[in-house]
Amino acid sequence: MDELEVISWGERLSLFRFALLAALLAGAVCPLLGVFLHVRRTSFYGIALPQFATAGVVFGFVILPWWLENIGLGALDFAGAMHDSHAAMNYHLAWSNVFTFGGLLALLALGRRGGSEVGRVAASFAIAAAATLLFGRMSPVGKGFVDELLSGELLGVGVHECETLAVVFGLAAGALLLFQRDLLLVSYDRESALVLGKRVFALEAVLTVVTGLVISVGTMVLGPIVLFGLIVLPAIGARAWARSMRSYLRLASAFGVGAVLLGVAASFEFDLPLGAAITGAAALLLAPGGLLRRG
């Protein structure tokens, strides 16, 4: 009998409380970012950028021996760096940020030149996915972690990861809600925002920083599968029901939390990877909106 089958729901919630709390935070916050990306017509960033973040995490394993020998990671040796979750998380989070912001800035710079946005993002995703696999082959010491990250298995999330996610996602949600009207205007009609005297560059910088931080930290803690699902799918699902931008934000966040709750239930009941179950639940929640539009 599977081990989880003999554990009560109360024990599961207690045992995996940090993973579940992190997933709920992602379910509430990631769809808010997805709304702004959707309005800006850059929803595919929610697919490509987590792959860049994943490539950054895996790259960190590739150069970890060199880094420890030439730069150092506190007083840790190689074995300590592989088992000290707090130090390792900070180290890999730095590389996740480097690759995420690098990919994001490259996409924004190329977008200024015109051309097909979908084509650029598709090419970026292919490059980042290939880099992830190549880096993974170059660093067998990190293979177990990489496999767990890519499979969407969240149950190993601990207190340090949860705290980091809570701080970053809390700041991100605060920024998105505080500047929501101006960010929506800039995202939907940049020219009108300029005419109205809005600080367009500063607002775009805020959205860029929030996007990069949410994706880099979220991918490091939760994996790309969950970020794919929670940034893109709830925003699409909520669009059919929203009657205003305020309701769109609220509904998207509610869809995200609902996807997490359904995914957790499915994961525990049917022994499924939690990340994949959450993304599958988010996909199922698209169905009612699709039927509404047909009607």
Short mmCIF file of C-alpha atoms in Angstrom, two decimals:
data_model
loop_
_atom_site.label_atom_id
_atom_site.label_comp_id
_atom_site.label_asym_id
_atom_site.label_seq_id
_atom_site.Cartn_x
_atom_site.Cartn_y
_atom_site.Cartn_z
CA MET A 1 0.00 0.00 0.00
CA ASP A 2 1.26 3.48 -0.89
CA GLU A 3 2.54 5.41 2.10
CA LEU A 4 0.19 8.35 1.52
CA GLU A 5 -2.83 6.02 1.55
CA VAL A 6 -2.42 5.37 5.29
CA ILE A 7 -1.91 9.01 6.21
CA SER A 8 -4.97 11.01 7.22
CA TRP A 9 -5.83 14.33 5.61
CA GLY A 10 -4.94 16.15 8.81
CA GLU A 11 -1.52 14.53 8.87
CA ARG A 12 -0.96 15.36 5.22
CA LEU A 13 -1.85 19.01 5.76
CA SER A 14 0.51 19.18 8.73
CA LEU A 15 3.34 17.30 7.04
CA PHE A 16 3.24 19.27 3.79
CA ARG A 17 2.00 22.58 5.17
CA PHE A 18 4.81 24.68 3.70
CA ALA A 19 4.37 23.18 0.24
CA LEU A 20 0.61 23.71 0.37
CA LEU A 21 0.94 27.27 1.64
CA ALA A 22 3.43 28.06 -1.12
CA ALA A 23 1.05 26.61 -3.71
CA LEU A 24 -1.87 28.67 -2.36
CA LEU A 25 0.22 31.84 -2.48
CA ALA A 26 1.13 31.07 -6.08
CA GLY A 27 -2.52 30.37 -6.87
CA ALA A 28 -3.54 33.78 -5.55
CA VAL A 29 -0.70 35.90 -6.99
CA CYS A 30 0.45 34.32 -10.27
CA PRO A 31 -2.93 34.84 -12.01
CA LEU A 32 -2.74 38.57 -11.18
CA LEU A 33 0.48 38.77 -13.16
CA GLY A 34 -1.14 36.65 -15.86
CA VAL A 35 -3.92 39.23 -16.26
CA PHE A 36 -1.43 42.01 -16.98
CA LEU A 37 0.50 39.82 -19.39
CA HIS A 38 -2.76 38.86 -21.10
CA VAL A 39 -3.86 42.47 -21.47
CA ARG A 40 -0.39 43.34 -22.76
CA ARG A 41 -0.67 40.47 -25.28
CA THR A 42 2.45 38.83 -23.88
CA SER A 43 0.85 35.81 -22.21
CA PHE A 44 3.42 33.53 -23.82
CA TYR A 45 6.03 35.11 -21.54
CA GLY A 46 4.42 33.00 -18.82
CA ILE A 47 5.53 29.92 -20.73
CA ALA A 48 8.99 30.95 -21.95
CA LEU A 49 10.34 32.73 -18.88
CA PRO A 50 9.88 29.86 -16.38
CA GLN A 51 11.94 27.76 -18.78
CA PHE A 52 14.70 30.38 -18.66
CA ALA A 53 14.53 30.30 -14.87
CA THR A 54 14.81 26.52 -14.91
CA ALA A 55 17.84 26.72 -17.19
CA GLY A 56 19.42 29.14 -14.71
CA VAL A 57 18.85 26.80 -11.77
CA VAL A 58 20.37 23.87 -13.66
CA PHE A 59 23.31 26.02 -14.82
CA GLY A 60 24.01 26.72 -11.16
CA PHE A 61 24.72 23.03 -10.68
CA VAL A 62 27.07 23.00 -13.68
CA ILE A 63 29.38 25.65 -12.26
CA LEU A 64 28.91 24.82 -8.56
CA PRO A 65 32.28 23.00 -8.22
CA TRP A 66 34.12 25.89 -9.88
CA TRP A 67 32.19 28.43 -7.80
CA LEU A 68 33.06 26.72 -4.53
CA GLU A 69 36.74 26.48 -5.47
CA ASN A 70 37.22 30.02 -6.77
CA ILE A 71 34.57 32.16 -5.08
CA GLY A 72 33.15 30.15 -2.23
CA LEU A 73 29.72 29.76 -0.69
CA GLY A 74 30.18 30.80 2.88
CA ALA A 75 32.19 28.13 4.67
CA LEU A 76 30.52 25.25 2.83
CA ASP A 77 32.32 22.51 0.94
CA PHE A 78 30.69 20.64 -1.96
CA ALA A 79 28.79 18.19 0.24
CA GLY A 80 27.57 21.00 2.46
CA ALA A 81 26.42 23.06 -0.53
CA MET A 82 24.41 20.10 -1.80
CA HIS A 83 22.66 19.56 1.54
CA ASP A 84 22.40 23.05 3.09
CA SER A 85 18.99 24.01 1.69
CA HIS A 86 19.16 27.66 2.72
CA ALA A 87 22.55 28.39 1.16
CA ALA A 88 21.78 26.28 -1.90
CA MET A 89 18.43 28.03 -2.39
CA ASN A 90 20.03 31.48 -2.32
CA TYR A 91 22.75 30.39 -4.73
CA HIS A 92 20.37 28.85 -7.27
CA LEU A 93 17.88 31.67 -6.83
CA ALA A 94 20.57 34.10 -7.95
CA TRP A 95 21.12 32.12 -11.17
CA SER A 96 17.37 31.82 -11.68
CA ASN A 97 17.13 35.62 -11.51
CA VAL A 98 20.05 36.12 -13.90
CA PHE A 99 18.55 33.87 -16.57
CA THR A 100 14.96 35.09 -16.09
CA PHE A 101 15.78 38.78 -16.28
CA GLY A 102 18.22 38.13 -19.11
CA GLY A 103 15.53 36.37 -21.12
CA LEU A 104 12.91 38.98 -20.26
CA LEU A 105 15.10 41.93 -21.23
CA ALA A 106 16.09 40.19 -24.46
CA LEU A 107 12.43 39.62 -25.36
CA LEU A 108 11.55 43.23 -24.57
CA ALA A 109 14.48 44.55 -26.61
CA LEU A 110 13.60 42.37 -29.60
CA GLY A 111 9.95 43.40 -29.26
CA ARG A 112 10.93 47.03 -29.88
CA ARG A 113 12.15 46.01 -33.33
CA GLY A 114 8.79 44.62 -34.40
CA GLY A 115 8.13 41.28 -36.01
CA SER A 116 6.27 38.25 -34.70
CA GLU A 117 5.99 38.19 -30.90
CA VAL A 118 4.80 34.58 -30.98
CA GLY A 119 7.77 33.58 -33.09
CA ARG A 120 10.25 35.24 -30.75
CA VAL A 121 8.75 33.64 -27.67
CA ALA A 122 8.56 30.21 -29.32
CA ALA A 123 12.21 30.43 -30.34
CA SER A 124 13.17 31.56 -26.84
CA PHE A 125 11.31 28.67 -25.27
CA ALA A 126 13.04 26.19 -27.57
CA ILE A 127 16.47 27.65 -26.74
CA ALA A 128 15.82 27.67 -22.99
CA ALA A 129 14.43 24.13 -23.03
CA ALA A 130 17.46 22.86 -24.95
CA ALA A 131 19.80 24.68 -22.57
CA THR A 132 18.06 23.08 -19.59
CA LEU A 133 18.58 19.58 -20.99
CA LEU A 134 22.20 20.26 -21.96
CA PHE A 135 23.05 21.75 -18.58
CA GLY A 136 21.35 18.81 -16.89
CA ARG A 137 23.53 16.38 -18.82
CA MET A 138 26.65 18.39 -17.94
CA SER A 139 25.86 18.28 -14.21
CA PRO A 140 24.85 14.79 -13.06
CA VAL A 141 25.22 15.84 -9.40
CA GLY A 142 22.10 17.97 -9.71
CA LYS A 143 20.09 15.47 -11.73
CA GLY A 144 17.82 14.44 -8.85
CA PHE A 145 16.95 18.02 -8.00
CA VAL A 146 16.42 18.90 -11.65
CA ASP A 147 14.16 15.90 -12.24
CA GLU A 148 12.08 16.85 -9.21
CA LEU A 149 11.89 20.48 -10.36
CA LEU A 150 10.79 19.55 -13.87
CA SER A 151 8.26 16.96 -12.71
CA GLY A 152 6.37 19.49 -10.61
CA GLU A 153 6.73 17.62 -7.31
CA LEU A 154 6.25 20.36 -4.70
CA LEU A 155 5.95 18.37 -1.51
CA GLY A 156 9.59 18.92 -0.59
CA VAL A 157 9.15 22.70 -0.22
CA GLY A 158 10.42 23.73 3.21
CA VAL A 159 10.20 26.71 5.51
CA HIS A 160 13.01 28.72 3.86
CA GLU A 161 11.53 28.34 0.39
CA CYS A 162 8.05 29.17 1.66
CA GLU A 163 9.27 32.29 3.48
CA THR A 164 11.14 33.54 0.42
CA LEU A 165 8.13 32.94 -1.80
CA ALA A 166 5.79 34.68 0.66
CA VAL A 167 7.95 37.81 0.83
CA VAL A 168 8.49 38.13 -2.92
CA PHE A 169 4.94 37.26 -3.91
CA GLY A 170 3.53 39.56 -1.23
CA LEU A 171 5.56 42.50 -2.55
CA ALA A 172 4.62 41.61 -6.12
CA ALA A 173 0.90 41.45 -5.33
CA GLY A 174 1.13 44.75 -3.46
CA ALA A 175 2.79 46.46 -6.44
CA LEU A 176 0.32 45.05 -8.96
CA LEU A 177 -2.70 46.08 -6.89
CA LEU A 178 -1.30 49.48 -5.92
CA PHE A 179 -0.57 50.49 -9.51
CA GLN A 180 -3.25 48.36 -11.17
CA ARG A 181 -5.05 51.18 -13.04
CA ASP A 182 -1.91 52.73 -14.47
CA LEU A 183 -0.36 49.35 -15.26
CA LEU A 184 -3.52 48.27 -17.10
CA LEU A 185 -3.59 51.51 -19.08
CA VAL A 186 0.07 51.19 -20.05
CA SER A 187 -0.40 47.54 -20.93
CA TYR A 188 -3.55 48.09 -23.01
CA ASP A 189 -2.79 51.44 -24.69
CA ARG A 190 0.75 52.75 -24.27
CA GLU A 191 0.17 55.75 -26.53
CA SER A 192 -2.82 56.97 -24.52
CA ALA A 193 -0.81 56.62 -21.33
CA LEU A 194 1.90 58.83 -22.82
CA VAL A 195 -0.68 61.45 -23.86
CA LEU A 196 -2.16 61.43 -20.35
CA GLY A 197 1.27 62.11 -18.87
CA LYS A 198 1.72 58.77 -17.14
CA ARG A 199 5.24 57.70 -16.24
CA VAL A 200 5.20 54.95 -18.82
CA PHE A 201 8.84 53.92 -18.53
CA ALA A 202 8.65 53.69 -14.74
CA LEU A 203 5.41 51.68 -14.87
CA GLU A 204 6.83 49.31 -17.46
CA ALA A 205 9.91 48.92 -15.27
CA VAL A 206 7.69 48.00 -12.30
CA LEU A 207 5.88 45.37 -14.36
CA THR A 208 9.18 44.03 -15.71
CA VAL A 209 10.68 43.68 -12.23
CA VAL A 210 7.54 42.07 -10.82
CA THR A 211 7.39 39.63 -13.74
CA GLY A 212 11.03 38.66 -13.36
CA LEU A 213 10.88 38.19 -9.59
CA VAL A 214 7.64 36.21 -9.56
CA ILE A 215 8.84 33.87 -12.28
CA SER A 216 12.41 33.40 -11.03
CA VAL A 217 11.42 32.78 -7.40
CA GLY A 218 8.30 30.81 -8.32
CA THR A 219 10.21 28.53 -10.66
CA MET A 220 12.97 27.96 -8.12
CA VAL A 221 10.50 26.99 -5.38
CA LEU A 222 7.61 25.41 -7.30
CA GLY A 223 8.99 24.44 -10.70
CA PRO A 224 8.07 25.58 -14.22
CA ILE A 225 4.96 23.40 -14.62
CA VAL A 226 3.08 25.20 -11.83
CA LEU A 227 4.20 28.61 -13.08
CA PHE A 228 3.08 27.76 -16.63
CA GLY A 229 -0.34 26.79 -15.39
CA LEU A 230 -1.02 29.46 -12.78
CA ILE A 231 0.19 32.44 -14.79
CA VAL A 232 -1.54 31.59 -18.05
CA LEU A 233 -4.61 29.41 -17.47
CA PRO A 234 -6.59 31.22 -14.71
CA ALA A 235 -6.28 34.52 -16.59
CA ILE A 236 -7.74 32.89 -19.70
CA GLY A 237 -10.47 31.13 -17.74
CA ALA A 238 -11.54 34.24 -15.83
CA ARG A 239 -11.73 36.41 -18.97
CA ALA A 240 -15.03 34.89 -20.06
CA TRP A 241 -16.72 35.80 -16.76
CA ALA A 242 -15.22 39.22 -16.03
CA ARG A 243 -17.31 42.35 -16.53
CA SER A 244 -14.63 44.84 -15.48
CA MET A 245 -10.87 44.87 -14.95
CA ARG A 246 -11.35 44.76 -11.18
CA SER A 247 -13.54 41.67 -11.44
CA TYR A 248 -11.07 40.19 -13.93
CA LEU A 249 -8.27 40.39 -11.35
CA ARG A 250 -10.43 38.98 -8.57
CA LEU A 251 -11.78 36.13 -10.68
CA ALA A 252 -8.34 35.20 -12.02
CA SER A 253 -6.98 34.96 -8.48
CA ALA A 254 -10.02 32.93 -7.40
CA PHE A 255 -9.53 30.58 -10.36
CA GLY A 256 -5.90 30.14 -9.34
CA VAL A 257 -6.73 29.31 -5.73
CA GLY A 258 -9.48 26.97 -6.92
CA ALA A 259 -7.01 25.18 -9.20
CA VAL A 260 -4.63 24.69 -6.27
CA LEU A 261 -7.37 23.27 -4.02
CA LEU A 262 -8.60 20.89 -6.72
CA GLY A 263 -5.05 19.92 -7.61
CA VAL A 264 -4.14 19.17 -3.99
CA ALA A 265 -7.23 17.00 -3.59
CA ALA A 266 -6.46 15.10 -6.82
CA SER A 267 -2.80 14.72 -5.91
CA PHE A 268 -3.48 13.27 -2.48
CA GLU A 269 -6.36 11.04 -3.57
CA PHE A 270 -4.75 9.61 -6.72
CA ASP A 271 -1.04 9.89 -5.84
CA LEU A 272 -0.27 12.38 -8.64
CA PRO A 273 2.59 14.91 -8.83
CA LEU A 274 1.22 17.99 -7.11
CA GLY A 275 2.44 20.52 -9.69
CA ALA A 276 1.00 18.62 -12.64
CA ALA A 277 -2.27 18.07 -10.77
CA ILE A 278 -2.62 21.81 -10.10
CA THR A 279 -1.96 22.66 -13.74
CA GLY A 280 -4.44 19.99 -14.84
CA ALA A 281 -7.07 21.44 -12.51
CA ALA A 282 -6.44 24.93 -13.91
CA ALA A 283 -6.99 23.54 -17.40
CA LEU A 284 -10.29 21.92 -16.33
CA LEU A 285 -11.51 25.26 -15.01
CA LEU A 286 -11.29 26.65 -18.56
CA ALA A 287 -14.22 24.46 -19.63
CA PRO A 288 -17.13 26.46 -18.10
CA GLY A 289 -15.88 29.68 -19.68
CA GLY A 290 -15.49 27.98 -23.04
CA LEU A 291 -19.08 26.73 -22.88
CA LEU A 292 -20.29 30.20 -21.86
CA ARG A 293 -18.68 31.76 -24.93
CA ARG A 294 -20.20 29.15 -27.23
CA GLY A 295 -23.60 29.80 -25.74
#
